[in-house]
Coordinates of C-alpha atoms in Angstrom, one line a residue:
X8 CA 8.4 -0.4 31.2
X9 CA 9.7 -3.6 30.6
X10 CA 6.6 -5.7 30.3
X11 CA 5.4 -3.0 27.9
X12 CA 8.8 -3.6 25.7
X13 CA 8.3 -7.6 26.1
X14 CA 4.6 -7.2 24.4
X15 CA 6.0 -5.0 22.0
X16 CA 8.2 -7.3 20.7
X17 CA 6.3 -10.4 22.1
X18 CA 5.3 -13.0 19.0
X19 CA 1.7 -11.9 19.5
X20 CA -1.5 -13.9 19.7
X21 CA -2.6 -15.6 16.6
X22 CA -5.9 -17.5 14.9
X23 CA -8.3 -14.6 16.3
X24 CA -11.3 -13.2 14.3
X25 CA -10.4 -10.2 11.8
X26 CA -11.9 -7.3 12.5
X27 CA -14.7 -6.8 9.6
X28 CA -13.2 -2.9 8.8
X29 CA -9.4 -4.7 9.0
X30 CA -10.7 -6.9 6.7
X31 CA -11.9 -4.6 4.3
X32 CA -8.9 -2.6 4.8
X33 CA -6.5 -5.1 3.3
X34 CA -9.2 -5.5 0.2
X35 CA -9.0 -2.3 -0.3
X36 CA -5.1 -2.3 0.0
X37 CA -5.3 -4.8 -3.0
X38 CA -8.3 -3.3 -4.8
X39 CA -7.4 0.3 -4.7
X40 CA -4.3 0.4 -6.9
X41 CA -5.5 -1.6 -9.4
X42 CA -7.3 1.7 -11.7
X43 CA -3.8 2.7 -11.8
X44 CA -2.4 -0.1 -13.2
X45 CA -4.8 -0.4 -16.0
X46 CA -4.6 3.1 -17.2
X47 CA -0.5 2.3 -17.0
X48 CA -1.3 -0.9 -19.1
X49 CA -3.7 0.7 -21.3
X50 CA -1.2 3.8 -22.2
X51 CA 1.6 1.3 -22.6
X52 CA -0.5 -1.0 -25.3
X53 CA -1.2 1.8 -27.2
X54 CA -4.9 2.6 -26.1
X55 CA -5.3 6.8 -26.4
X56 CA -5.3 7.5 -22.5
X57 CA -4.6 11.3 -23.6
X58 CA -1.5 11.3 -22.3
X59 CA 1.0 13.3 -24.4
X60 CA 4.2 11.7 -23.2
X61 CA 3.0 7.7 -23.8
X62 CA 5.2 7.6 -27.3
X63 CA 7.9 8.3 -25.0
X64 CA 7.0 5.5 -22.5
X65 CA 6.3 3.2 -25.3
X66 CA 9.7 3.7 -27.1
X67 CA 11.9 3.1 -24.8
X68 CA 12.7 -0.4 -23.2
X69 CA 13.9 0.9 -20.5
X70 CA 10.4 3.3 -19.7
X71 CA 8.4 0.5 -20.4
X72 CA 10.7 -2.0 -17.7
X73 CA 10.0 1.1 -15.4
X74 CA 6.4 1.4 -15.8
X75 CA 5.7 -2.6 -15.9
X76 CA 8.2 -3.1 -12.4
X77 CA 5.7 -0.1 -10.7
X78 CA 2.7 -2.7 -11.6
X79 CA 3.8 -5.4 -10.2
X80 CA 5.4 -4.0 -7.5
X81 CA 2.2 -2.1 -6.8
X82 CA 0.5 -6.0 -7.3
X83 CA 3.0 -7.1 -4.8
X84 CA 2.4 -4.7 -2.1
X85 CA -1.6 -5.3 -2.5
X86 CA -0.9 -9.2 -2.2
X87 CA 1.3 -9.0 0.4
X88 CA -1.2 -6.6 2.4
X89 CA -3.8 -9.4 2.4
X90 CA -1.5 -11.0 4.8
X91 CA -2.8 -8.9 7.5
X92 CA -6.3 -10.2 7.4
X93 CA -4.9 -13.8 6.5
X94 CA -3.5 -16.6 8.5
X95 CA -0.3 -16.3 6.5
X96 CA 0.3 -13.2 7.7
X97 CA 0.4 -14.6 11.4
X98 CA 2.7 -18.1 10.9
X99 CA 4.7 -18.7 7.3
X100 CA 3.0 -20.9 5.4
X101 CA 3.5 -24.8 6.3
X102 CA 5.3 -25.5 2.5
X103 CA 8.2 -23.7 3.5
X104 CA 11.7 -26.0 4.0
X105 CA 12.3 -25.2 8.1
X106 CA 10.3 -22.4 8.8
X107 CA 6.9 -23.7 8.3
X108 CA 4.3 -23.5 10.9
X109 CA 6.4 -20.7 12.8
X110 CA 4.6 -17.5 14.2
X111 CA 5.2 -14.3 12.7
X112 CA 6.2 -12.0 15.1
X113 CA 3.3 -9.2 14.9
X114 CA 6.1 -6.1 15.1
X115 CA 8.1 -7.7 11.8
X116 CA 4.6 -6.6 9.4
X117 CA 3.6 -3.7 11.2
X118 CA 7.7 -2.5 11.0
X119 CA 7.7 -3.4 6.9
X120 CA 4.5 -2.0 6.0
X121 CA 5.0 1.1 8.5
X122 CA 8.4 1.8 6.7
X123 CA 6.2 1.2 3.3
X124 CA 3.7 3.9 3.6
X125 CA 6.0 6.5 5.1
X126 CA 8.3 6.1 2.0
X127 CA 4.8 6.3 0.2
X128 CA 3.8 9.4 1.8
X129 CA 7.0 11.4 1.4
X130 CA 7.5 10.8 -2.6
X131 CA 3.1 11.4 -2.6
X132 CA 3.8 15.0 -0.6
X133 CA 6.9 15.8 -2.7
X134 CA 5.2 15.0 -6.2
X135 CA 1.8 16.5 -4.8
X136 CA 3.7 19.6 -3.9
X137 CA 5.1 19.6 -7.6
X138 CA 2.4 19.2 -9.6
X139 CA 0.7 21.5 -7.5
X140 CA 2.5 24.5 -8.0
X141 CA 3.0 23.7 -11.2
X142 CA -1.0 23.7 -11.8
X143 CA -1.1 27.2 -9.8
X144 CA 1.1 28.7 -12.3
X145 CA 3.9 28.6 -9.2
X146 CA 6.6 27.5 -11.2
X147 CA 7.4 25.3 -14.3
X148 CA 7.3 21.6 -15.1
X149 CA 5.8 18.8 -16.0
X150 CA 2.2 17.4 -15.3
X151 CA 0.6 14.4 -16.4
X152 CA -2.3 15.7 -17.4
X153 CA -0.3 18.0 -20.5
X154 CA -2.6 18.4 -23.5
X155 CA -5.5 16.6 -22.2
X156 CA -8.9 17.4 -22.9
X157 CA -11.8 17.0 -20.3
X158 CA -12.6 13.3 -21.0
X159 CA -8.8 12.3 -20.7
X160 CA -8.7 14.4 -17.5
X161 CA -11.6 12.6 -15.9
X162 CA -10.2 9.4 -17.1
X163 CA -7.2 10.1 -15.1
X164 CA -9.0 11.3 -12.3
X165 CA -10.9 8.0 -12.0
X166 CA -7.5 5.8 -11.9
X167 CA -5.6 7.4 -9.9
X168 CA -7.2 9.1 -7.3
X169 CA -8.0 5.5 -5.9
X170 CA -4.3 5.2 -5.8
X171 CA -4.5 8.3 -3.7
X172 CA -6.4 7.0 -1.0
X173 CA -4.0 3.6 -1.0
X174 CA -2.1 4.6 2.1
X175 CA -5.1 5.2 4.1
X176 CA -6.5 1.4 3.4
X177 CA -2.8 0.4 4.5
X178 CA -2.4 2.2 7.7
X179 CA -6.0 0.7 9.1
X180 CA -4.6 -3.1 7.7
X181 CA -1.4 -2.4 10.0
X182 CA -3.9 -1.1 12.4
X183 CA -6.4 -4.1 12.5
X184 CA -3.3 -6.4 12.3
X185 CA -1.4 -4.8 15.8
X186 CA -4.4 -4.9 17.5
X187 CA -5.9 -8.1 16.9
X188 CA -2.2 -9.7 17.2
X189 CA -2.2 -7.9 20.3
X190 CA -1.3 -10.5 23.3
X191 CA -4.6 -10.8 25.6
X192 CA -1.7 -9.7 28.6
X193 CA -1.2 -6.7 27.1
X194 CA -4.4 -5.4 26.3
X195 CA -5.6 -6.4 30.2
X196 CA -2.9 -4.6 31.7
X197 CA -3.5 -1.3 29.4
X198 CA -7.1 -1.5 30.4
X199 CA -6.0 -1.8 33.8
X200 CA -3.7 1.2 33.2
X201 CA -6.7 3.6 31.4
X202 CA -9.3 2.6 34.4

């Protein structure tokens, strides 16, 4: 028990080969949130997205502060995600005052991003839930897609289902990034353990 508690929170082996489907992963984790963004960028510029509240979002300082921080913040989290598949993401950067040139422990971005996507999935089940019922005629309330025609619906679609699958792409970065971080100790003695 203990030696599987010490490679837990062992440092973890650094400057191996990604895994080509890791890789992609974190691309993905970058790439997939991006539709979003534009059709948030587009509605806020004043391009007709069809969506009936964007006057609202537009008028308001503190709507349009909201909506631009959920970009970048959505920028941020694809960035940072690279860091899986990059040698950044195993020892900070050699630029920084004190710190440079230090390993990562492998359990401090696999905790963060872990914490990340199960935040992610509980407001994406609770607003899913919502907007489902609401579409079934279930209850009352809002829905993004209010007044839209087909075009604007497919539009929609198109952005933000990527955004949909963004959790996904995450969890096999974190995934790809535990195991090849993995100290070559630990992953002899679980083979040793499975045979």
């Amino acid at each position: 028990m203990r030696s599987g508690t010490a490679s837990l929170f062992s440092l973890g082996a650094v400057d191996r080969s990604v895994q080509p489907w890791a890789r992609t992963a974190t691309w993905l984790c970058l790439l997939l949130p991006l539709p979003s963004v534009l059709w948030r960028v587009l509605m806020l510029s004043g391009v007709d997205v069809g969506f009936a509240d964007a006057p609202l979002f537009r008028g308001s300082a503190e709507a349009v502060r909201y909506v631009i921080g959920l970009d970048l913040v959505e920028i941020i989290v694809g960035l940072a995600c690279l860091g899986l598949a990059m040698r950044w993401g195993e020892r900070v950067p050699g630029f920084v005052p004190g710190a440079g040139g230090r390993v990562i422990p492998r359990w401090l971005p696999t905790a963060i991003g872990t914490a990340g996507v199960l935040t992610m999935l509980a407001i994406w089940a609770s607003l899913i839930v919502s907007l489902a019922t609401t579409w079934l005629g279930l209850r009352t309330g809002w829905t993004p897609d209010r007044g839209m025609g087909a075009g604007d619906r497919a539009l929609l679609l198109v952005c933000y289902v990527p955004f949909l699958l963004w959790p996904l792409a995450i969890i096999a970065a974190l995934i790809g990034y535990w195991r090849r971080r993995t100290p070559l100790d630990a992953r002899a003695t679980s083979a040793t353990r499975a045979a």
